[in-house]
């Protein structure tokens, strides 16, 4: 031991702050190590979350694609029936395909937009206004069905709306 | 100042460790604050990632559902044609729907499984083995088309496979 070492040791032993210093230094080291570990965990989590999301999106698409396969099969069978001029079979096939597709879409949360009653700009798109015996502002014809998916309007219904009421007869009646 | 304050101040001023103690205490506090902030960020990130994933899955489904709407429309038009006994229109409608659905699925990455050639257990499912003039082990009939999505087999092709070759004629020929 050099005289300096001895002196330092004496200072450490005699100083009341020496223990606290030592404890603080240890605590500091531990905090830094914890911080680095947490930072590394966070980084890894971020990377994994990005990968998981890509996989999830792919799987969400895959699920629906898989459910569409039997519909594609039945559609091909209907076309075979058409090629063989089996009209009844073709018609049945088309109706089956339609029912299947409707059920699949319903299961995904799709629901038709209501068109009975008053024009509603949130779910309807007015393509025409026509004089009518119906109440002014009511939907009198649906040109294209509209659909909601859950809370959202996926496609508004394209409709014809009744204009001012005709008092003199049903000549302007459209729907 | 009380006598104690004076004494403490003297200790701090005279001790060589006082500054380091003070610095370490400050550093410690900062480390703890940083750690708490990082932990809170991490927690928030985790919660947001879970929410984002739900939204992503919903949106992935929504995209395909939206693309299926025109197909549903055309299917409904085909059924109307059938109801009005417009056979040519019905047939055209079905073919249009089939083409649209095929294109949608192709865009999603769907591709038919090849069935020309040898039976391949990775992409084919053998439902029957039949004596045939074709090479033994080759696919001689497809009972249900198979599909891949990207690298994965979404559905194997269900096929009939040629058994041992018949030397005495084409009597067992099926496909």
PDB file of C-alpha atoms in Angstrom, chain A residues 45 53 56, chain B residues 43-59:
ATOM      1  CA  UNK A  45     -41.162  -5.982 -28.499  1.00  0.00           C
ATOM      2  CA  UNK A  53     -48.995  -7.377 -37.448  1.00  0.00           C
ATOM      3  CA  UNK A  56     -52.047 -11.068 -38.692  1.00  0.00           C
TER       4      UNK A  56
ATOM      5  CA  UNK B  43     -46.976  -0.134 -21.221  1.00  0.00           C
ATOM      6  CA  UNK B  44     -48.700   2.398 -23.457  1.00  0.00           C
ATOM      7  CA  UNK B  45     -47.027   0.946 -26.527  1.00  0.00           C
ATOM      8  CA  UNK B  46     -48.235  -2.528 -25.602  1.00  0.00           C
ATOM      9  CA  UNK B  47     -51.810  -1.328 -25.130  1.00  0.00           C
ATOM     10  CA  UNK B  48     -51.734   0.633 -28.390  1.00  0.00           C
ATOM     11  CA  UNK B  49     -50.232  -2.303 -30.299  1.00  0.00           C
ATOM     12  CA  UNK B  50     -53.073  -4.566 -29.124  1.00  0.00           C
ATOM     13  CA  UNK B  51     -55.644  -1.990 -30.233  1.00  0.00           C
ATOM     14  CA  UNK B  52     -53.840  -1.442 -33.560  1.00  0.00           C
ATOM     15  CA  UNK B  53     -53.793  -5.167 -34.229  1.00  0.00           C
ATOM     16  CA  UNK B  54     -57.538  -5.471 -33.722  1.00  0.00           C
ATOM     17  CA  UNK B  55     -58.080  -2.531 -36.055  1.00  0.00           C
ATOM     18  CA  UNK B  56     -55.670  -3.971 -38.648  1.00  0.00           C
ATOM     19  CA  UNK B  57     -57.406  -7.341 -38.681  1.00  0.00           C
ATOM     20  CA  UNK B  58     -60.777  -5.620 -38.992  1.00  0.00           C
ATOM     21  CA  UNK B  59     -59.469  -3.496 -41.856  1.00  0.00           C
TER      22      UNK B  59
END
